[in-house]
Short mmCIF file of C-alpha atoms and ligand atoms in Angstrom, two decimals:
data_model
loop_
_atom_site.label_atom_id
_atom_site.label_comp_id
_atom_site.label_asym_id
_atom_site.label_seq_id
_atom_site.Cartn_x
_atom_site.Cartn_y
_atom_site.Cartn_z
CA MET Z 1 0.00 0.00 0.00
CA LYS Z 2 2.77 2.42 0.96
CA LYS Z 3 4.51 1.68 -2.32
CA ILE Z 4 1.38 2.33 -4.35
CA ILE Z 5 0.77 5.64 -2.66
CA PHE Z 6 4.39 6.59 -3.22
CA SER Z 7 4.20 5.74 -6.95
CA LEU Z 8 1.02 7.72 -7.33
CA LEU Z 9 2.67 10.68 -5.64
CA VAL Z 10 5.67 10.42 -7.94
CA LEU Z 11 3.37 10.40 -10.95
CA LEU Z 12 1.33 13.28 -9.65
CA PHE Z 13 4.28 15.50 -8.89
CA SER Z 14 6.03 14.63 -12.13
CA CYS Z 15 2.95 15.60 -14.12
CA MET Z 16 2.64 18.79 -12.12
CA ALA Z 17 6.23 19.61 -13.03
CA GLY Z 18 5.46 18.91 -16.67
CA THR Z 19 8.03 16.14 -16.82
CA PRO Z 20 6.69 12.72 -17.72
CA VAL Z 21 8.41 10.15 -15.52
CA LEU Z 22 10.05 8.00 -18.16
CA ALA Z 23 10.89 10.62 -20.76
CA ALA Z 24 12.39 13.02 -18.22
CA ARG Z 25 15.71 13.94 -19.69
CA VAL Z 26 15.98 17.57 -18.73
CA ILE Z 27 17.49 17.94 -15.29
CA LYS Z 28 16.67 21.23 -13.65
CA LEU Z 29 19.41 22.12 -11.18
CA GLY Z 30 19.24 25.02 -8.73
CA VAL Z 31 22.00 27.13 -7.15
CA VAL Z 32 21.38 30.40 -5.34
CA THR Z 33 24.66 32.04 -6.30
CA LYS Z 34 25.86 33.71 -9.49
CA PRO Z 35 28.31 32.50 -12.16
CA GLY Z 36 31.87 32.35 -10.86
CA SER Z 37 30.69 31.14 -7.43
CA ALA Z 38 31.80 27.83 -5.89
CA GLN Z 39 28.31 26.31 -6.30
CA ASN Z 40 28.12 27.36 -9.95
CA ILE Z 41 31.54 25.96 -10.77
CA VAL Z 42 30.41 22.54 -9.50
CA ALA Z 43 27.07 22.79 -11.31
CA GLU Z 44 28.66 23.78 -14.60
CA LYS Z 45 31.23 21.01 -14.40
CA PHE Z 46 28.48 18.49 -13.67
CA LYS Z 47 26.51 19.72 -16.68
CA GLU Z 48 29.53 19.40 -18.95
CA LEU Z 49 30.39 15.88 -17.72
CA LEU Z 50 26.87 14.45 -17.74
CA GLU Z 51 25.86 15.87 -21.09
CA SER Z 52 28.93 14.50 -22.79
CA ARG Z 53 28.91 11.11 -21.05
CA SER Z 54 25.24 10.52 -21.70
CA GLY Z 55 25.72 11.32 -25.36
CA GLY Z 56 23.10 14.04 -25.07
CA ARG Z 57 20.42 11.87 -23.44
CA TYR Z 58 20.46 14.27 -20.51
CA THR Z 59 20.42 18.04 -20.60
CA VAL Z 60 21.18 19.96 -17.43
CA GLN Z 61 19.45 23.30 -17.10
CA ILE Z 62 21.08 25.43 -14.41
CA PHE Z 63 18.93 27.97 -12.54
CA HIS Z 64 21.23 30.39 -10.76
CA SER Z 65 21.28 33.81 -9.08
CA LYS Z 66 18.08 33.18 -7.14
CA SER Z 67 16.08 32.73 -10.36
CA ILE Z 68 14.07 29.99 -8.66
CA GLY Z 69 14.34 31.24 -5.09
CA ASN Z 70 16.68 31.16 -2.13
CA GLU Z 71 18.40 28.01 -0.85
CA THR Z 72 15.49 26.98 1.38
CA GLU Z 73 13.11 27.34 -1.56
CA ILE Z 74 15.45 25.40 -3.84
CA LEU Z 75 15.42 22.53 -1.34
CA GLN Z 76 11.64 22.57 -1.07
CA GLN Z 77 11.36 22.34 -4.85
CA ILE Z 78 13.78 19.44 -4.95
CA GLN Z 79 11.73 17.60 -2.32
CA MET Z 80 8.66 17.98 -4.56
CA ASN Z 81 10.59 17.15 -7.75
CA THR Z 82 9.62 20.42 -9.42
CA ILE Z 83 13.37 20.70 -9.88
CA GLN Z 84 15.56 17.61 -9.79
CA MET Z 85 18.92 18.65 -8.37
CA GLY Z 86 20.78 21.28 -6.42
CA VAL Z 87 24.17 22.33 -5.13
CA VAL Z 88 23.21 23.85 -1.78
CA THR Z 89 25.19 25.14 1.22
CA VAL Z 90 24.93 22.96 4.33
CA GLY Z 91 23.61 25.86 6.44
CA PRO Z 92 20.00 25.94 5.17
CA PHE Z 93 19.76 22.12 5.17
CA ASP Z 94 19.69 22.45 8.93
CA THR Z 95 15.91 23.00 9.09
CA PHE Z 96 15.25 19.99 6.84
CA ASP Z 97 17.43 17.47 8.64
CA PRO Z 98 19.29 18.45 11.83
CA ILE Z 99 21.95 15.79 11.24
CA VAL Z 100 23.76 18.20 8.89
CA ARG Z 101 24.56 20.40 11.90
CA VAL Z 102 27.34 18.04 12.70
CA ILE Z 103 29.34 19.26 9.67
CA ASN Z 104 29.01 22.90 10.72
CA TYR Z 105 30.10 22.30 14.30
CA PRO Z 106 32.57 25.14 14.92
CA PHE Z 107 36.26 24.34 14.52
CA LEU Z 108 35.45 20.70 13.73
CA PHE Z 109 37.87 20.24 10.84
CA ARG Z 110 41.53 21.22 11.11
CA ASP Z 111 42.11 21.60 7.39
CA ASN Z 112 40.91 20.67 3.91
CA ALA Z 113 42.48 17.22 3.94
CA GLN Z 114 40.67 16.28 7.12
CA ALA Z 115 37.34 17.64 5.85
CA ASP Z 116 37.69 15.56 2.68
CA GLU Z 117 38.67 12.43 4.56
CA ILE Z 118 35.68 12.62 6.91
CA LEU Z 119 33.04 13.82 4.47
CA ASP Z 120 34.04 11.34 1.76
CA GLY Z 121 34.26 8.50 4.29
CA PRO Z 122 31.76 6.49 6.37
CA LEU Z 123 30.76 9.40 8.64
CA GLY Z 124 29.85 11.58 5.66
CA ARG Z 125 27.94 8.61 4.26
CA ILE Z 126 25.72 8.54 7.37
CA ILE Z 127 24.65 12.12 6.62
CA LEU Z 128 24.03 11.53 2.91
CA ASP Z 129 21.96 8.43 3.66
CA ASP Z 130 19.95 10.15 6.36
CA LEU Z 131 18.78 12.80 3.89
CA GLU Z 132 16.56 10.15 2.29
CA SER Z 133 14.28 10.46 5.29
CA VAL Z 134 13.40 13.98 4.12
CA GLY Z 135 13.15 13.34 0.38
CA PHE Z 136 16.70 13.98 -0.84
CA LYS Z 137 19.14 11.65 -2.51
CA GLY Z 138 22.46 12.87 -1.10
CA LEU Z 139 25.08 12.35 -3.81
CA CYS Z 140 28.22 13.91 -2.35
CA PHE Z 141 29.79 16.95 -0.73
CA SER Z 142 31.46 19.79 -2.56
CA GLU Z 143 32.85 22.89 -0.92
CA ASN Z 144 32.05 26.45 -0.17
CA GLY Z 145 35.13 26.57 2.06
CA PHE Z 146 36.19 27.67 5.54
CA ARG Z 147 34.16 30.68 6.63
CA ASN Z 148 35.72 33.98 7.75
CA LEU Z 149 34.25 37.02 9.43
CA THR Z 150 34.04 40.47 7.83
CA ASN Z 151 32.56 43.63 9.34
CA ASN Z 152 32.48 47.34 8.98
CA LYS Z 153 32.79 48.45 12.60
CA ARG Z 154 36.18 47.45 13.93
CA PRO Z 155 39.11 45.07 13.63
CA VAL Z 156 38.32 41.74 15.29
CA ARG Z 157 41.21 39.85 16.88
CA THR Z 158 39.65 38.11 19.85
CA ALA Z 159 36.13 36.84 20.45
CA ASP Z 160 35.51 39.80 22.76
CA ASP Z 161 35.80 42.12 19.77
CA VAL Z 162 32.72 40.45 18.28
CA ARG Z 163 30.45 41.62 21.09
CA GLY Z 164 27.39 43.48 19.85
CA LEU Z 165 28.18 43.23 16.13
CA LYS Z 166 25.12 42.69 14.00
CA ILE Z 167 26.11 39.69 11.91
CA ARG Z 168 24.06 38.20 9.12
CA VAL Z 169 23.78 34.41 9.39
CA MET Z 170 22.29 31.75 7.13
CA ALA Z 171 18.83 30.32 7.76
CA SER Z 172 20.16 27.87 10.34
CA PRO Z 173 19.47 27.61 14.07
CA LEU Z 174 23.03 26.37 14.55
CA HIS Z 175 24.62 29.38 12.89
CA LYS Z 176 22.46 31.66 14.96
CA ALA Z 177 23.52 29.84 18.13
CA ILE Z 178 27.21 30.09 17.22
CA TRP Z 179 27.07 33.87 16.87
CA GLN Z 180 24.96 34.25 19.95
CA ALA Z 181 27.55 32.29 21.90
CA LEU Z 182 30.20 34.62 20.52
CA GLY Z 183 28.31 37.61 21.84
CA ALA Z 184 27.19 38.99 18.47
CA ASN Z 185 23.71 39.95 17.45
CA PRO Z 186 22.98 37.39 14.69
CA THR Z 187 20.35 38.13 12.06
CA PRO Z 188 19.23 35.27 9.80
CA MET Z 189 18.86 36.37 6.18
CA PRO Z 190 18.80 34.49 2.90
CA TRP Z 191 21.44 35.06 0.25
CA PRO Z 192 22.39 37.55 -1.31
CA ILE Z 193 23.12 40.30 1.23
CA TYR Z 194 25.09 43.05 -0.55
CA THR Z 195 22.39 45.71 -0.15
CA GLU Z 196 21.91 44.99 3.54
CA LEU Z 197 25.65 45.35 4.12
CA GLU Z 198 25.84 48.49 2.02
CA GLN Z 199 22.96 50.14 3.82
CA GLY Z 200 24.28 49.15 7.23
CA VAL Z 201 21.25 47.01 8.15
CA ILE Z 202 23.94 44.58 9.27
CA ASP Z 203 27.53 45.25 10.35
CA GLY Z 204 29.04 42.09 9.00
CA GLN Z 205 28.78 38.60 7.65
CA GLU Z 206 30.86 35.43 7.39
CA ASN Z 207 31.72 33.45 4.31
CA PRO Z 208 34.63 31.83 2.47
CA LEU Z 209 37.18 34.02 0.68
CA TRP Z 210 35.70 33.51 -2.78
CA VAL Z 211 32.49 35.24 -1.67
CA MET Z 212 34.28 38.46 -0.68
CA VAL Z 213 35.83 38.54 -4.16
CA VAL Z 214 32.96 37.35 -6.40
CA TYR Z 215 30.37 39.49 -4.58
CA LYS Z 216 32.79 42.43 -4.20
CA PHE Z 217 32.39 42.71 -0.44
CA TYR Z 218 35.70 44.62 -0.36
CA GLU Z 219 33.68 47.60 -1.57
CA ILE Z 220 31.48 47.63 1.52
CA GLN Z 221 33.35 45.77 4.29
CA LYS Z 222 36.48 47.19 5.88
CA TYR Z 223 37.70 44.44 8.20
CA MET Z 224 38.23 40.74 7.71
CA THR Z 225 39.35 38.16 10.26
CA LEU Z 226 40.53 34.72 9.19
CA THR Z 227 38.43 32.89 11.76
CA ARG Z 228 37.81 29.72 9.71
CA HIS Z 229 35.18 29.01 12.35
CA VAL Z 230 33.06 26.67 10.23
CA TYR Z 231 33.92 24.45 7.31
CA SER Z 232 31.12 25.14 4.88
CA ALA Z 233 30.34 22.27 2.53
CA HIS Z 234 27.66 22.11 -0.12
CA ILE Z 235 25.53 19.02 -0.32
CA ASP Z 236 24.95 17.94 -3.89
CA VAL Z 237 21.48 16.46 -3.90
CA ALA Z 238 18.80 15.05 -6.15
CA SER Z 239 15.10 14.70 -5.59
CA LEU Z 240 14.58 11.22 -4.15
CA MET Z 241 11.24 11.03 -5.92
CA TRP Z 242 12.96 11.59 -9.26
CA TRP Z 243 16.01 9.46 -8.42
CA ASN Z 244 13.82 6.41 -7.83
CA THR Z 245 12.50 6.61 -11.40
CA LEU Z 246 16.01 6.31 -12.92
CA SER Z 247 17.69 3.11 -14.11
CA PRO Z 248 20.64 1.91 -12.01
CA ASP Z 249 22.97 2.72 -14.92
CA ASP Z 250 21.78 6.28 -15.14
CA GLN Z 251 21.94 6.66 -11.38
CA ALA Z 252 25.56 5.52 -11.44
CA MET Z 253 26.39 7.88 -14.31
CA ILE Z 254 24.85 10.87 -12.54
CA GLN Z 255 26.44 9.96 -9.22
CA GLU Z 256 29.88 9.67 -10.78
CA ALA Z 257 29.57 12.90 -12.79
CA MET Z 258 28.61 14.80 -9.63
CA ARG Z 259 31.41 13.25 -7.62
CA GLU Z 260 33.93 14.37 -10.20
CA ALA Z 261 32.40 17.83 -10.42
CA ALA Z 262 32.64 18.12 -6.63
CA ARG Z 263 36.32 17.13 -6.64
CA PHE Z 264 36.96 19.60 -9.44
CA GLY Z 265 35.23 22.35 -7.45
CA ARG Z 266 37.28 21.72 -4.32
CA ARG Z 267 40.56 21.82 -6.25
CA ASP Z 268 39.58 24.95 -8.13
CA ASN Z 269 38.45 26.77 -4.98
CA ARG Z 270 41.56 25.92 -2.97
CA ALA Z 271 43.97 26.81 -5.75
CA ARG Z 272 42.66 30.37 -5.83
CA ASN Z 273 42.60 31.28 -2.14
CA ALA Z 274 46.09 32.79 -1.86
CA ALA Z 275 45.43 35.12 -4.80
CA ARG Z 276 42.06 36.08 -3.33
CA LEU Z 277 43.59 37.06 -0.01
CA ALA Z 278 46.18 39.19 -1.79
CA LEU Z 279 43.48 40.84 -3.88
CA LEU Z 280 41.30 41.68 -0.88
CA LYS Z 281 44.25 43.40 0.82
CA GLU Z 282 45.08 45.25 -2.36
CA LYS Z 283 41.49 46.47 -2.46
CA GLY Z 284 41.98 47.98 0.96
CA MET Z 285 40.55 45.44 3.37
CA ILE Z 286 42.30 45.28 6.72
CA VAL Z 287 42.93 41.62 7.39
CA GLU Z 288 43.60 39.98 10.76
CA GLU Z 289 45.35 36.80 9.67
CA HIS Z 290 46.15 35.41 13.10
CA PRO Z 291 43.22 36.01 15.42
CA ASP Z 292 43.13 34.57 18.92
CA LEU Z 293 41.16 31.47 17.96
CA ALA Z 294 41.42 30.01 21.46
CA SER Z 295 39.12 32.80 22.65
CA PHE Z 296 36.61 31.86 19.95
CA ARG Z 297 36.82 28.17 20.76
CA ALA Z 298 36.24 28.83 24.42
CA LYS Z 299 32.97 30.67 23.76
CA VAL Z 300 31.50 27.98 21.53
CA ALA Z 301 32.65 24.99 23.57
CA GLY Z 302 29.23 24.58 25.19
CA LEU Z 303 27.41 24.14 21.89
CA LYS Z 304 27.62 20.37 21.84
CA GLU Z 305 25.52 20.20 24.98
CA MET Z 306 22.82 22.37 23.51
CA LYS Z 307 19.35 21.23 22.48
CA LEU Z 308 20.40 21.66 18.85
CA TYR Z 309 22.48 18.50 19.10
CA ARG Z 310 20.29 16.54 21.47
CA GLU Z 311 18.39 14.36 19.00
CA PRO Z 312 19.96 10.88 19.42
CA LYS Z 313 21.04 10.34 15.79
CA VAL Z 314 22.57 13.83 15.71
CA HIS Z 315 24.28 13.54 19.07
CA SER Z 316 25.81 10.16 18.38
CA LEU Z 317 27.20 11.31 15.04
CA LEU Z 318 28.60 14.48 16.60
CA LEU Z 319 30.47 12.41 19.18
CA LYS Z 320 31.90 10.17 16.45
CA MET Z 321 32.95 13.20 14.42
CA LEU Z 322 34.63 14.83 17.41
CA GLU Z 323 36.44 11.63 18.21
CA ALA Z 324 37.68 11.36 14.62
CA THR Z 325 38.82 14.96 14.34
CA GLN Z 326 39.88 16.51 17.66
O1 LIG C 401 27.84 31.04 -0.95
O2 LIG C 401 24.32 32.11 2.36
C1 LIG C 401 25.53 31.94 2.49
O3 LIG C 401 26.22 32.58 3.26
C2 LIG C 401 26.18 30.89 1.67
O4 LIG C 401 27.50 30.72 2.00
C3 LIG C 401 25.92 31.26 0.24
O5 LIG C 401 25.72 30.04 -0.40
C4 LIG C 401 27.00 31.99 -0.44
#
């Protein structure tokens, strides 16, 4: 009975989306960011690989720059199979499945190599598999990168300097809790946020280096601190409803193309960071390269005991992650 209802739902939603189940060869893929961004580089690489490997049986149509909504809205559309895939920052996944909070635990990963090892290994697999419970087929992780703080009020060297700053955060209870613990005044806001920064609605924000360059934050943010407080991954997902209509061969082809695109994106992003840092300084940003991270760590140490991490599946994975990384 469950199966029948599920199949009917698949049919219904596929018809609503105007994509007949079996003939569906156009993959609609959503990213919130604009061309040149880490998400877009992965999406474009995936498109190139899949279209050539499938001999044109699949076409990937990329919707970018918020053309189909913010990241939360992209995820909702993937759940319903109105779009089939997405490259989406871990942050906003938080309200769909709290297990992803484990990845964004502050100061969890030491460096890129450790992030790759964990996320591409059995612990990352637990997260990808768990996403099926909320309608996503988790394919793999690509990267946004380690997040750094920028603001327009003052240089930040220790956690005490953060006190009272109005910081934009992603739509994620965890990210809000992190900045509360640090003494800031966090304001959740969907991407993009240039205007809000420019008009002073918020004092600052936190993101990987590529964001400050691609979105020209050097024009409107004076201070940057290399806090690297959260390793920000993307999760590369498909609609589970759609995924279950594909042949095993096509599933394998799509999975492999996305895995390669994700690896390509990580390499590309990392190779450019030194030049980005130099550029941001050249543009006049005042950069604190060696902040007192111990003071930051101390303020967020209590997070693992918080309600956010109390659900048993989330808590047990967090403990495994901490054991594997710290
Ligand atoms: O890459 O909303 C955010 O801060 C994310 O990092 C966004 O995807 C920009």
